[in-house]
CSV table of C-alpha atoms in Angstrom, one decimal:
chain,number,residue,atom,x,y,z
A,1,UNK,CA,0.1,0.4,-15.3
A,2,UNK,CA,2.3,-0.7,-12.2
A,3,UNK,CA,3.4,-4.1,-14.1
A,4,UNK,CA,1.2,-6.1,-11.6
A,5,UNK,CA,-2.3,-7.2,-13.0
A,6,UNK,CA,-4.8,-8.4,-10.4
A,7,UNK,CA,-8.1,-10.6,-11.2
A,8,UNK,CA,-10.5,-10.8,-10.9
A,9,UNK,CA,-11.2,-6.8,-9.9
A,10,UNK,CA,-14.6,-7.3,-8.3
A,11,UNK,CA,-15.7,-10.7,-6.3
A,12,UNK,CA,-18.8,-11.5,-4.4
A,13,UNK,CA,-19.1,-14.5,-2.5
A,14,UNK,CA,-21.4,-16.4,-0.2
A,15,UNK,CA,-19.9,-17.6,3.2
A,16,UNK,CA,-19.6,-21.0,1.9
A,17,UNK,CA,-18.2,-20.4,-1.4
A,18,UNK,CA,-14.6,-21.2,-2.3
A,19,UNK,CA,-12.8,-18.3,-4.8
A,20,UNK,CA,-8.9,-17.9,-5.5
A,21,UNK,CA,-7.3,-14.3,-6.2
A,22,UNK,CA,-4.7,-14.0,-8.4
A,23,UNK,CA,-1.6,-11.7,-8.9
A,24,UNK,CA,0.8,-11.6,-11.5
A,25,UNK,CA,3.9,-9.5,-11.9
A,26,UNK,CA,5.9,-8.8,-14.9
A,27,UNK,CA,8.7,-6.6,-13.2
A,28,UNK,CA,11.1,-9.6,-12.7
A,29,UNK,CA,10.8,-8.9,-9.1
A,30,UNK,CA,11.5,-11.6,-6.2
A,31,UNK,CA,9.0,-10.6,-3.7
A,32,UNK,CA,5.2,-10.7,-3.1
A,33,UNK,CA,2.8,-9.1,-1.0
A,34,UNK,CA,-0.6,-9.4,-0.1
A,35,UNK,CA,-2.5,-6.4,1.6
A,36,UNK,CA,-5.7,-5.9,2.8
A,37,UNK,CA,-7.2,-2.5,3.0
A,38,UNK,CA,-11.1,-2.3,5.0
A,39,UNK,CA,-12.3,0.9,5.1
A,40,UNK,CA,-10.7,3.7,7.6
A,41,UNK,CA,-7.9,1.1,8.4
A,42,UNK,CA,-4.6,1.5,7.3
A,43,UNK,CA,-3.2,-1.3,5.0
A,44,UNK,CA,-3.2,-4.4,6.4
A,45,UNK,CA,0.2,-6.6,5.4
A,46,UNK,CA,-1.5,-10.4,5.6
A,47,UNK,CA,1.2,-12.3,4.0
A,48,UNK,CA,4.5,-12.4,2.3
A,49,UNK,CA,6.6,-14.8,-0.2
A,50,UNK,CA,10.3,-14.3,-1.3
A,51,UNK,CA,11.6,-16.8,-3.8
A,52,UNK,CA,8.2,-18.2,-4.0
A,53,UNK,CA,8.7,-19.4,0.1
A,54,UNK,CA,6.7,-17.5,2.8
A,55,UNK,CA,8.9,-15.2,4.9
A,56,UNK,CA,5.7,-13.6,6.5
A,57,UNK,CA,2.2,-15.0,8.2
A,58,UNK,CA,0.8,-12.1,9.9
A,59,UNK,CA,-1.8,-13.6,12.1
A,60,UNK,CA,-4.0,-14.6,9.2
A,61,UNK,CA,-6.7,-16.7,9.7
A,62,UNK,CA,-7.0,-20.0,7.9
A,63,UNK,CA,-9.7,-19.1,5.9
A,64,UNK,CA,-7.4,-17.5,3.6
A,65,UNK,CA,-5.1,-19.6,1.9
A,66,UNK,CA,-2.0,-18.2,-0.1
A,67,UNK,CA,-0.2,-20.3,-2.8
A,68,UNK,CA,2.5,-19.3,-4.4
A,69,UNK,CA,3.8,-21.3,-7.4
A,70,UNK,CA,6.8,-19.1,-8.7
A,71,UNK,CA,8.0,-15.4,-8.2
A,72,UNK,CA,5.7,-14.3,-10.8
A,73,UNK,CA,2.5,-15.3,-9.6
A,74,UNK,CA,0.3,-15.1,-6.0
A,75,UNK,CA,-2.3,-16.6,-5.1
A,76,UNK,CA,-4.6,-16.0,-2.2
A,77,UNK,CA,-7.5,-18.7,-1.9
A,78,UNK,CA,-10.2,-18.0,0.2
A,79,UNK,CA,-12.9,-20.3,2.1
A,80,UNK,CA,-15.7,-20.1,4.3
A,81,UNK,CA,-14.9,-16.1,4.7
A,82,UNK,CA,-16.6,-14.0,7.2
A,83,UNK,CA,-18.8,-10.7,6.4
A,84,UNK,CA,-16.3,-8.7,8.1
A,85,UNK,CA,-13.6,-9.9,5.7
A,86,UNK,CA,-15.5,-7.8,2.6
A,87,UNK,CA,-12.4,-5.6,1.8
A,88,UNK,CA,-10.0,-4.3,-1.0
A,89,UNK,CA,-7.5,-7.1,-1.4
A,90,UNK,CA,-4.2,-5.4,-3.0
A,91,UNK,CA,-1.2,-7.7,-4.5
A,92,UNK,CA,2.3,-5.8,-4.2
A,93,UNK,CA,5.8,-6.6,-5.5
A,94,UNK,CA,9.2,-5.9,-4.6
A,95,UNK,CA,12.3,-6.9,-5.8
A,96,UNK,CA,13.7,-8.0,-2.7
A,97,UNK,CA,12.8,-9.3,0.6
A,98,UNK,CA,13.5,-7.6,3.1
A,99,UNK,CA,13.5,-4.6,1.3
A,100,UNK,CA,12.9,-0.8,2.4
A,101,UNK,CA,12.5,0.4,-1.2
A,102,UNK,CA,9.4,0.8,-3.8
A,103,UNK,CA,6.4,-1.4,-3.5
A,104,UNK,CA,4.7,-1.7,-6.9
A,105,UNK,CA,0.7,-2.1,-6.6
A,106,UNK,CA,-2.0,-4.2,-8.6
A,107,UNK,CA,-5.4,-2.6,-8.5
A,108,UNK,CA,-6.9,-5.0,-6.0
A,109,UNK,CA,-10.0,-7.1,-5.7
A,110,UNK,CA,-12.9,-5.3,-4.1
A,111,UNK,CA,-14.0,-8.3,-2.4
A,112,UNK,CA,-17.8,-8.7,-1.0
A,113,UNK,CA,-19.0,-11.2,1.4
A,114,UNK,CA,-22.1,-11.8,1.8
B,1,UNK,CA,1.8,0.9,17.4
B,2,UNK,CA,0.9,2.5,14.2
B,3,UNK,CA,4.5,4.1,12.5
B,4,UNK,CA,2.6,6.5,10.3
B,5,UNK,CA,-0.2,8.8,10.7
B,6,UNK,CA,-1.2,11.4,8.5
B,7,UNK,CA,-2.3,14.9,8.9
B,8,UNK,CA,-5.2,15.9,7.8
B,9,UNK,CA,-7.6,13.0,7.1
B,10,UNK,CA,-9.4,15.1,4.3
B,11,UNK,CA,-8.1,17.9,2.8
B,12,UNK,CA,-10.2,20.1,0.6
B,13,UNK,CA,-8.8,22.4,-2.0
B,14,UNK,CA,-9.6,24.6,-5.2
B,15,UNK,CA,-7.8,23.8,-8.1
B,16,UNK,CA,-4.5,25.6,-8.6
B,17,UNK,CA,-3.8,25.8,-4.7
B,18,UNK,CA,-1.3,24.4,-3.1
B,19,UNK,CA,-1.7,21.3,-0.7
B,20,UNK,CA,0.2,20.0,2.3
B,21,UNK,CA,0.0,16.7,3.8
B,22,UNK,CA,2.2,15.5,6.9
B,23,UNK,CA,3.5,12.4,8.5
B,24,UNK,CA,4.4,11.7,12.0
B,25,UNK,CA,6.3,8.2,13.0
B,26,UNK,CA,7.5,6.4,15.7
B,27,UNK,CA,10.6,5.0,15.3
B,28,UNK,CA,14.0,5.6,13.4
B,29,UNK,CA,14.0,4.4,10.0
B,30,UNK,CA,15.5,4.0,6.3
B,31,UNK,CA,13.4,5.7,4.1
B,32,UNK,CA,10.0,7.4,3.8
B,33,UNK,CA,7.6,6.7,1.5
B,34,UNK,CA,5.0,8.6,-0.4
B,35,UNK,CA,1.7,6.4,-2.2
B,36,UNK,CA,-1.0,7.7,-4.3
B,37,UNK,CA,-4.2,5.8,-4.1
B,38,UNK,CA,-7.4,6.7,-6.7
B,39,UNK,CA,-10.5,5.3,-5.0
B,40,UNK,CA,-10.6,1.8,-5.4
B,41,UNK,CA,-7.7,1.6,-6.9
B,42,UNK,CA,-3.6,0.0,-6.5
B,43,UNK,CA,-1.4,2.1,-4.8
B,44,UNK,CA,1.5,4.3,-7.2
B,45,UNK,CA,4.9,4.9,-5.6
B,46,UNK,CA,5.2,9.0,-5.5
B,47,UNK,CA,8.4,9.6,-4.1
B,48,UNK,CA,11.0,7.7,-1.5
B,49,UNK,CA,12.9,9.6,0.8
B,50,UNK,CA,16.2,8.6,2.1
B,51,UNK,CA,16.7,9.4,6.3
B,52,UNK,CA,19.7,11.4,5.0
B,53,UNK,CA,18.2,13.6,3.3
B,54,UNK,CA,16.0,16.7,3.9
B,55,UNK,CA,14.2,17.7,0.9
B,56,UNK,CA,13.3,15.8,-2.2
B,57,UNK,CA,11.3,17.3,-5.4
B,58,UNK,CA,9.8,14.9,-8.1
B,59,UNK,CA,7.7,17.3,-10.4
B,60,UNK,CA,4.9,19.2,-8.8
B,61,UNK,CA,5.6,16.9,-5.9
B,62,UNK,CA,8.4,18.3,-2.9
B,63,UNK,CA,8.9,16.1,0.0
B,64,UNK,CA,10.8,17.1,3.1
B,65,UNK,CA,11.6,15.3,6.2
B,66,UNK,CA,12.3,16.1,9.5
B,67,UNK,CA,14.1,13.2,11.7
B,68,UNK,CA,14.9,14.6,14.7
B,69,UNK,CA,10.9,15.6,14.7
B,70,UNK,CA,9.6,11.9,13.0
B,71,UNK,CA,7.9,13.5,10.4
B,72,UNK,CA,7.4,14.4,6.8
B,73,UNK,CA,5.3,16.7,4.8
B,74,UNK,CA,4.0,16.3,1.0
B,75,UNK,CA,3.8,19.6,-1.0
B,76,UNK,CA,1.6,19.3,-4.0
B,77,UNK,CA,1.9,22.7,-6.2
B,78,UNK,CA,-0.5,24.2,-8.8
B,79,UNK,CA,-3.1,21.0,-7.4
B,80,UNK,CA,-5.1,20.0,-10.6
B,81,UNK,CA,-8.7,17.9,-10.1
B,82,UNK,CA,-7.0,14.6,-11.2
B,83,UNK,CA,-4.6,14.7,-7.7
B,84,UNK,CA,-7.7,14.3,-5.9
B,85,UNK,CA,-6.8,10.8,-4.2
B,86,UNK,CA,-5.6,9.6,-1.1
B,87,UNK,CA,-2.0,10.0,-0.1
B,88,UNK,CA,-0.3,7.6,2.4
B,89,UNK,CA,3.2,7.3,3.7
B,90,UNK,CA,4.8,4.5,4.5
B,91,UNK,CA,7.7,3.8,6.7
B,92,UNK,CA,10.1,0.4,7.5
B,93,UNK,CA,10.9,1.6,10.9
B,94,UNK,CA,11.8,-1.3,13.0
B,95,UNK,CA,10.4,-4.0,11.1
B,96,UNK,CA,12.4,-6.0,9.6
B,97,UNK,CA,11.6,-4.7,5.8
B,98,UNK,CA,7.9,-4.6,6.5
B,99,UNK,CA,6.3,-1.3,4.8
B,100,UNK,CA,4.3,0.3,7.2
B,101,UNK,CA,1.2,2.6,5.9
B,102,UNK,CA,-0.5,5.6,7.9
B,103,UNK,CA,-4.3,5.9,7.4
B,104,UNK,CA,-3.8,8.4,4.5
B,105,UNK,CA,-4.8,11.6,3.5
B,106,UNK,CA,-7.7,12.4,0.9
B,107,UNK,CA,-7.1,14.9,-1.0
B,108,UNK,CA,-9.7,16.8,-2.7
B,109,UNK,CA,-9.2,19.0,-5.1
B,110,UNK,CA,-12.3,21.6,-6.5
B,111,UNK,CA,-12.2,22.7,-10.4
């Protein structure tokens, strides 16, 4: 156990459906991550929040929506997604931003699309 | 441009061998990190190396890294079946605090 709980840990949606991931950390850290990780890519960073305000947009598209209401809990909704966005969807934590230290992992959503 | 990239992309071993991954990056940086991913799973923090330093041990585990050559190499002793995973590093390089992975390694390791 990392101390960051992911759910749900398997998702499969239709193009027009409309599903939320969740993260939650209990390491009293101040800063969120989420990853995507397709296979044979290196991880993807998508987005990142530090003191619940977002200090990172990596090109994301729209379709994915990330919320977050405090430091302790990320969400990334998600909306008319593509196949090609069928992925492992990771949730990370830090306790600063930016930091160069140790990333703690949740066990990711293995996302389908169909 | 990618900062890390490991070598090898599969690595097959019998149990009770040694195994060696490396790292090549691009640009200077703080630290070097070493992740451990089961298939499918999170990622676990192995072991951070500091670009002061040369050689780091954590268990079974023995880092070393090599700035004036950008890279780093993860020793795993005495491999047992449950190390079989993927292994990434991860550098900051230039970029602003931003964790930067390599492709990984998978490990396997025969019993």
């Amino acid at each position: 156990e990392t101390g960051v709980t992911q759910t749900p840990r398997h998702l499969v949606m239709g193009m027009t459906n409309k599903k939320s991931l969740k993260c939650e950390q209990h390491l009293g850290h101040n800063a969120m991550y989420w990853y995507k990780q397709s296979a044979k890519k290196p991880l993807e960073l998508m987005f990142v929040y530090n003191f619940k305000e977002q200090t990172e947009n990596n090109s994301v598209p729209s379709r994915f929506s990330p919320e977050c209401p405090n430091s302790s809990h990320l969400f990334l909704h998600l909306h008319t997604l593509q196949p090609e966005d069928s992925a492992l969807y990771l949730c990370a934590s830090s306790q600063d931003y930016p930091s160069q230290e140790t990333q703690y992992f949740g066990p990711g959503t293995r996302l389908l699309v169909l | 441009s990618q900062q890390g990239e490991e070598d090898p992309q599969a690595l097959s071993i019998q149990e009770g061998e040694n195994a060696t991954m490396n790292c090549s990056y691009k640009t200077s940086i703080n630290n070097l990190q070493w992740y451990r991913q089961n298939s499918g799973r999170g990622l676990v923090h192995l072991i951070l190396i500091r670009s002061n330093e040369r050689e780091k041990h954590s268990g079974r585990l023995r880092v070393t890294l090599d700035t004036s050559k950008k890279s780093s190499s993860l020793l795993i002793t005495a491999s047992r079946a449950a190390d079989t995973a993927s292994y990434f590093c991860a550098t900051d390089g230039n970029q602003g605090g931003k964790l930067i992975f390599g492709q990984g390694t998978e490990l396997s390791v025969k019993p």
